[in-house]
Amino acid sequence: MFSSAGVPARVKIAFSFVLALMIAPVVFPSIPPQLSLSEVVTSVFGELMIGLILGMSVALVFLGARLTGMIIGQQAGLALGRVFNPMLDTQSTIVGQLYFFAFMLVFFAVGGHVAMIRVLLDTFQTIPPGTFHYSFSVITLMEQLMTSAFALAIRLAAPALIALFMASVTMGFLSRTIPQLNILTIGFAVRVFVGLSVAGLSLPLAYELINGNLIDNMILIRGVFGLD
């Protein structure tokens, strides 16, 4: 979200500078008065690793929304119509854009952006500068977040997938009953209509799933950094 290509570089720099000014008075007392060049480089590398782990963890949270759109788009025949997503700096399907922005709205509504900044600032208390050590729990965190993203994608896409399956079965019976019917031409329009309709109708019901997934993932992230 903060590293998106849609956010101007000046805004990113200003935001980082303000955060640095806010946290500096808290961090300075925990820094040794004299550090060698190698210790400074090691400390900076450790802080970068913490930021990368936290950023990757939050990015994996949004992976579920992107996968949902990809699954529905592939099954409905909309995968060819791709659009550029500036928030992810990549291409995605139209349905993927819909679910991504719905996920983003829920993320802001439940205060996910505030929780993300809070985790970042709290890490300076549990992991003072220069004390970061890589542990196997980081790999476990990534594995759990990816599993959670895939599970969320399947659960969000389930209504549309079931409706598309029923539409395929119905069109199969129609093609056998009325051979003169051009099922390829009609079937494409029917699948697009069914996929978009069911996805749109089920989207308001996805709030609880998305909210619960965000809360569970933030708990996992805080647990890895010792912020329980």
mmCIF file of C-alpha atoms in Angstrom:
data_model
loop_
_atom_site.group_PDB
_atom_site.id
_atom_site.type_symbol
_atom_site.label_atom_id
_atom_site.label_comp_id
_atom_site.label_asym_id
_atom_site.label_seq_id
_atom_site.Cartn_x
_atom_site.Cartn_y
_atom_site.Cartn_z
ATOM 1 C CA MET A 1 0.000 0.000 0.000
ATOM 2 C CA PHE A 2 2.677 2.524 0.993
ATOM 3 C CA SER A 3 5.126 1.308 -1.655
ATOM 4 C CA SER A 4 2.565 1.466 -4.465
ATOM 5 C CA ALA A 5 3.539 3.094 -7.748
ATOM 6 C CA GLY A 6 0.347 5.127 -7.428
ATOM 7 C CA VAL A 7 1.738 6.960 -4.378
ATOM 8 C CA PRO A 8 4.075 9.852 -5.324
ATOM 9 C CA ALA A 9 7.694 9.475 -4.262
ATOM 10 C CA ARG A 10 7.580 12.786 -2.364
ATOM 11 C CA VAL A 11 4.731 11.496 -0.224
ATOM 12 C CA LYS A 12 6.683 8.322 0.596
ATOM 13 C CA ILE A 13 9.793 10.304 1.522
ATOM 14 C CA ALA A 14 7.820 12.753 3.676
ATOM 15 C CA PHE A 15 5.965 9.930 5.410
ATOM 16 C CA SER A 16 9.215 8.073 6.171
ATOM 17 C CA PHE A 17 10.847 11.262 7.423
ATOM 18 C CA VAL A 18 7.960 12.039 9.789
ATOM 19 C CA LEU A 19 7.998 8.480 11.168
ATOM 20 C CA ALA A 20 11.772 8.715 11.700
ATOM 21 C CA LEU A 21 11.379 11.985 13.643
ATOM 22 C CA MET A 22 8.635 10.454 15.794
ATOM 23 C CA ILE A 23 10.557 7.307 16.731
ATOM 24 C CA ALA A 24 14.059 8.856 17.061
ATOM 25 C CA PRO A 25 13.681 10.057 20.704
ATOM 26 C CA VAL A 26 12.571 6.563 21.730
ATOM 27 C CA VAL A 27 15.268 4.690 19.822
ATOM 28 C CA PHE A 28 18.336 6.805 20.649
ATOM 29 C CA PRO A 29 18.638 5.725 24.327
ATOM 30 C CA SER A 30 18.870 2.042 23.278
ATOM 31 C CA ILE A 31 21.705 2.643 20.782
ATOM 32 C CA PRO A 32 25.270 2.109 22.136
ATOM 33 C CA PRO A 33 27.258 5.364 22.297
ATOM 34 C CA GLN A 34 30.131 4.011 20.193
ATOM 35 C CA LEU A 35 29.663 1.779 17.172
ATOM 36 C CA SER A 36 32.152 0.565 14.618
ATOM 37 C CA LEU A 37 31.419 0.730 10.897
ATOM 38 C CA SER A 38 30.740 -3.013 10.735
ATOM 39 C CA GLU A 39 28.297 -2.768 13.643
ATOM 40 C CA VAL A 40 26.487 0.118 11.954
ATOM 41 C CA VAL A 41 26.182 -1.843 8.695
ATOM 42 C CA THR A 42 24.931 -4.911 10.566
ATOM 43 C CA SER A 43 22.385 -2.848 12.489
ATOM 44 C CA VAL A 44 21.109 -1.156 9.324
ATOM 45 C CA PHE A 45 20.819 -4.525 7.589
ATOM 46 C CA GLY A 46 18.835 -5.896 10.534
ATOM 47 C CA GLU A 47 16.432 -2.952 10.460
ATOM 48 C CA LEU A 48 15.960 -3.389 6.709
ATOM 49 C CA MET A 49 15.165 -7.071 7.237
ATOM 50 C CA ILE A 50 12.504 -6.207 9.810
ATOM 51 C CA GLY A 51 10.919 -3.753 7.385
ATOM 52 C CA LEU A 52 11.038 -6.235 4.508
ATOM 53 C CA ILE A 53 9.491 -9.002 6.610
ATOM 54 C CA LEU A 54 6.717 -6.709 7.828
ATOM 55 C CA GLY A 55 6.046 -5.358 4.337
ATOM 56 C CA MET A 56 6.001 -8.820 2.785
ATOM 57 C CA SER A 57 3.675 -10.067 5.517
ATOM 58 C CA VAL A 58 1.137 -7.316 4.847
ATOM 59 C CA ALA A 59 1.481 -7.834 1.067
ATOM 60 C CA LEU A 60 0.611 -11.509 1.512
ATOM 61 C CA VAL A 61 -2.561 -10.442 3.310
ATOM 62 C CA PHE A 62 -3.725 -8.806 0.062
ATOM 63 C CA LEU A 63 -2.771 -11.857 -1.972
ATOM 64 C CA GLY A 64 -6.111 -13.494 -1.142
ATOM 65 C CA ALA A 65 -8.087 -10.720 -2.847
ATOM 66 C CA ARG A 66 -5.937 -10.939 -5.979
ATOM 67 C CA LEU A 67 -6.255 -14.733 -6.124
ATOM 68 C CA THR A 68 -10.037 -14.491 -5.765
ATOM 69 C CA GLY A 69 -10.280 -12.255 -8.807
ATOM 70 C CA MET A 70 -7.907 -14.465 -10.794
ATOM 71 C CA ILE A 71 -9.923 -17.613 -10.024
ATOM 72 C CA ILE A 72 -13.272 -16.059 -10.915
ATOM 73 C CA GLY A 73 -11.826 -14.304 -13.964
ATOM 74 C CA GLN A 74 -10.314 -17.525 -15.327
ATOM 75 C CA GLN A 75 -13.510 -19.505 -14.857
ATOM 76 C CA ALA A 76 -15.771 -16.768 -16.256
ATOM 77 C CA GLY A 77 -13.578 -16.146 -19.304
ATOM 78 C CA LEU A 78 -12.440 -12.663 -18.293
ATOM 79 C CA ALA A 79 -8.749 -13.442 -17.914
ATOM 80 C CA LEU A 80 -7.925 -11.901 -21.302
ATOM 81 C CA GLY A 81 -9.149 -8.475 -20.241
ATOM 82 C CA ARG A 82 -6.386 -7.399 -17.879
ATOM 83 C CA VAL A 83 -5.866 -3.941 -16.396
ATOM 84 C CA PHE A 84 -2.927 -2.342 -14.591
ATOM 85 C CA ASN A 85 -3.181 -2.214 -10.822
ATOM 86 C CA PRO A 86 -1.013 0.669 -9.526
ATOM 87 C CA MET A 87 -1.355 -0.505 -5.915
ATOM 88 C CA LEU A 88 0.372 -3.805 -6.721
ATOM 89 C CA ASP A 89 2.410 -2.451 -9.659
ATOM 90 C CA THR A 90 1.232 -5.351 -11.835
ATOM 91 C CA GLN A 91 -1.613 -6.474 -14.072
ATOM 92 C CA SER A 92 -4.782 -8.124 -12.780
ATOM 93 C CA THR A 93 -8.228 -9.048 -14.022
ATOM 94 C CA ILE A 94 -11.252 -6.766 -13.749
ATOM 95 C CA VAL A 95 -12.767 -9.000 -11.076
ATOM 96 C CA GLY A 96 -9.431 -8.973 -9.283
ATOM 97 C CA GLN A 97 -9.546 -5.172 -9.192
ATOM 98 C CA LEU A 98 -13.042 -5.322 -7.712
ATOM 99 C CA TYR A 99 -12.035 -7.648 -4.895
ATOM 100 C CA PHE A 100 -8.745 -5.846 -4.305
ATOM 101 C CA PHE A 101 -10.407 -2.488 -3.696
ATOM 102 C CA ALA A 102 -13.102 -4.136 -1.574
ATOM 103 C CA PHE A 103 -10.299 -5.684 0.479
ATOM 104 C CA MET A 104 -8.581 -2.306 0.678
ATOM 105 C CA LEU A 105 -11.749 -0.593 1.938
ATOM 106 C CA VAL A 106 -12.189 -3.215 4.659
ATOM 107 C CA PHE A 107 -8.496 -2.840 5.538
ATOM 108 C CA PHE A 108 -8.949 0.892 6.124
ATOM 109 C CA ALA A 109 -12.341 0.437 7.820
ATOM 110 C CA VAL A 110 -10.947 -1.878 10.509
ATOM 111 C CA GLY A 111 -7.850 0.283 11.008
ATOM 112 C CA GLY A 112 -5.389 -2.084 9.355
ATOM 113 C CA HIS A 113 -3.129 0.764 8.242
ATOM 114 C CA VAL A 114 -2.924 2.032 11.829
ATOM 115 C CA ALA A 115 -2.226 -1.474 13.136
ATOM 116 C CA MET A 116 0.567 -1.840 10.571
ATOM 117 C CA ILE A 117 2.292 1.364 11.704
ATOM 118 C CA ARG A 118 1.788 0.358 15.343
ATOM 119 C CA VAL A 119 3.510 -2.985 14.747
ATOM 120 C CA LEU A 120 6.394 -1.190 13.038
ATOM 121 C CA LEU A 121 6.869 1.208 15.946
ATOM 122 C CA ASP A 122 6.430 -1.508 18.583
ATOM 123 C CA THR A 123 9.247 -3.569 17.077
ATOM 124 C CA PHE A 124 11.720 -0.958 18.331
ATOM 125 C CA GLN A 125 10.708 -1.914 21.878
ATOM 126 C CA THR A 126 10.929 -5.702 21.512
ATOM 127 C CA ILE A 127 13.811 -5.702 18.990
ATOM 128 C CA PRO A 128 16.132 -2.759 19.724
ATOM 129 C CA PRO A 129 18.383 -1.579 16.864
ATOM 130 C CA GLY A 130 21.251 -3.967 16.236
ATOM 131 C CA THR A 131 19.674 -6.948 18.013
ATOM 132 C CA PHE A 132 17.742 -8.539 15.140
ATOM 133 C CA HIS A 133 18.432 -12.235 14.602
ATOM 134 C CA TYR A 134 16.859 -14.325 11.873
ATOM 135 C CA SER A 135 14.731 -17.183 13.165
ATOM 136 C CA PHE A 136 12.757 -20.047 11.660
ATOM 137 C CA SER A 137 9.524 -18.412 12.843
ATOM 138 C CA VAL A 138 9.764 -15.963 9.929
ATOM 139 C CA ILE A 139 9.450 -18.818 7.418
ATOM 140 C CA THR A 140 6.568 -20.234 9.440
ATOM 141 C CA LEU A 141 4.864 -16.826 9.350
ATOM 142 C CA MET A 142 5.160 -16.594 5.550
ATOM 143 C CA GLU A 143 3.831 -20.131 5.182
ATOM 144 C CA GLN A 144 0.850 -19.420 7.426
ATOM 145 C CA LEU A 145 0.046 -16.155 5.643
ATOM 146 C CA MET A 146 0.191 -17.786 2.210
ATOM 147 C CA THR A 147 -2.027 -20.631 3.418
ATOM 148 C CA SER A 148 -4.464 -18.105 4.845
ATOM 149 C CA ALA A 149 -4.484 -16.144 1.558
ATOM 150 C CA PHE A 150 -5.243 -19.250 -0.510
ATOM 151 C CA ALA A 151 -7.976 -20.355 1.899
ATOM 152 C CA LEU A 152 -9.573 -16.904 1.826
ATOM 153 C CA ALA A 153 -9.441 -16.831 -1.982
ATOM 154 C CA ILE A 154 -11.240 -20.170 -2.267
ATOM 155 C CA ARG A 155 -13.896 -19.162 0.269
ATOM 156 C CA LEU A 156 -14.547 -15.814 -1.445
ATOM 157 C CA ALA A 157 -14.663 -17.367 -4.905
ATOM 158 C CA ALA A 158 -16.818 -20.354 -3.866
ATOM 159 C CA PRO A 159 -20.252 -18.783 -4.661
ATOM 160 C CA ALA A 160 -19.165 -17.732 -8.144
ATOM 161 C CA LEU A 161 -17.443 -21.064 -8.808
ATOM 162 C CA ILE A 162 -20.557 -23.024 -7.809
ATOM 163 C CA ALA A 163 -22.775 -20.796 -9.975
ATOM 164 C CA LEU A 164 -20.417 -21.163 -12.959
ATOM 165 C CA PHE A 165 -20.342 -24.926 -12.508
ATOM 166 C CA MET A 166 -24.144 -25.060 -12.514
ATOM 167 C CA ALA A 167 -24.208 -22.849 -15.615
ATOM 168 C CA SER A 168 -21.777 -25.188 -17.383
ATOM 169 C CA VAL A 169 -23.904 -28.221 -16.518
ATOM 170 C CA THR A 170 -27.048 -26.436 -17.737
ATOM 171 C CA MET A 171 -25.435 -25.433 -21.016
ATOM 172 C CA GLY A 172 -24.216 -29.004 -21.458
ATOM 173 C CA PHE A 173 -27.768 -30.316 -21.205
ATOM 174 C CA LEU A 174 -28.963 -27.602 -23.605
ATOM 175 C CA SER A 175 -26.309 -28.513 -26.177
ATOM 176 C CA ARG A 176 -27.439 -32.137 -26.089
ATOM 177 C CA THR A 177 -31.126 -31.216 -26.218
ATOM 178 C CA ILE A 178 -30.831 -28.518 -28.915
ATOM 179 C CA PRO A 179 -27.828 -29.367 -31.115
ATOM 180 C CA GLN A 180 -28.537 -26.389 -33.395
ATOM 181 C CA LEU A 181 -27.762 -24.009 -30.503
ATOM 182 C CA ASN A 182 -24.341 -22.379 -30.826
ATOM 183 C CA ILE A 183 -23.286 -23.143 -27.269
ATOM 184 C CA LEU A 184 -19.821 -21.584 -27.657
ATOM 185 C CA THR A 185 -21.173 -18.145 -28.546
ATOM 186 C CA ILE A 186 -24.009 -18.167 -26.022
ATOM 187 C CA GLY A 187 -22.013 -19.938 -23.345
ATOM 188 C CA PHE A 188 -19.330 -17.258 -23.170
ATOM 189 C CA ALA A 189 -21.862 -14.472 -22.583
ATOM 190 C CA VAL A 190 -23.763 -16.608 -20.049
ATOM 191 C CA ARG A 191 -20.623 -17.422 -18.046
ATOM 192 C CA VAL A 192 -19.571 -13.777 -17.944
ATOM 193 C CA PHE A 193 -23.042 -12.697 -16.825
ATOM 194 C CA VAL A 194 -23.322 -15.429 -14.175
ATOM 195 C CA GLY A 195 -19.798 -14.890 -12.866
ATOM 196 C CA LEU A 196 -20.102 -11.109 -12.518
ATOM 197 C CA SER A 197 -23.642 -11.265 -11.108
ATOM 198 C CA VAL A 198 -22.863 -13.805 -8.401
ATOM 199 C CA ALA A 199 -19.550 -12.106 -7.551
ATOM 200 C CA GLY A 200 -21.323 -8.765 -7.169
ATOM 201 C CA LEU A 201 -24.154 -10.219 -5.072
ATOM 202 C CA SER A 202 -21.793 -12.126 -2.772
ATOM 203 C CA LEU A 203 -19.335 -9.255 -2.313
ATOM 204 C CA PRO A 204 -21.266 -7.544 0.546
ATOM 205 C CA LEU A 205 -21.321 -10.875 2.393
ATOM 206 C CA ALA A 206 -17.517 -11.132 2.206
ATOM 207 C CA TYR A 207 -16.946 -8.445 4.854
ATOM 208 C CA GLU A 208 -16.882 -10.888 7.774
ATOM 209 C CA LEU A 209 -14.465 -13.223 5.959
ATOM 210 C CA ILE A 210 -12.088 -10.412 5.037
ATOM 211 C CA ASN A 211 -12.289 -8.798 8.479
ATOM 212 C CA GLY A 212 -11.633 -12.079 10.267
ATOM 213 C CA ASN A 213 -8.721 -12.872 7.965
ATOM 214 C CA LEU A 214 -7.116 -9.461 8.571
ATOM 215 C CA ILE A 215 -7.431 -9.790 12.348
ATOM 216 C CA ASP A 216 -5.963 -13.312 12.375
ATOM 217 C CA ASN A 217 -3.052 -12.295 10.153
ATOM 218 C CA MET A 218 -2.210 -9.222 12.243
ATOM 219 C CA ILE A 219 -2.166 -11.457 15.338
ATOM 220 C CA LEU A 220 0.288 -13.793 13.576
ATOM 221 C CA ILE A 221 2.523 -10.884 12.567
ATOM 222 C CA ARG A 222 2.554 -9.427 16.080
ATOM 223 C CA GLY A 223 3.305 -12.858 17.532
ATOM 224 C CA VAL A 224 6.416 -13.330 15.363
ATOM 225 C CA PHE A 225 7.825 -9.982 16.513
ATOM 226 C CA GLY A 226 7.044 -10.775 20.150
ATOM 227 C CA LEU A 227 4.283 -8.172 20.483
ATOM 228 C CA ASP A 228 1.622 -10.379 22.088
#
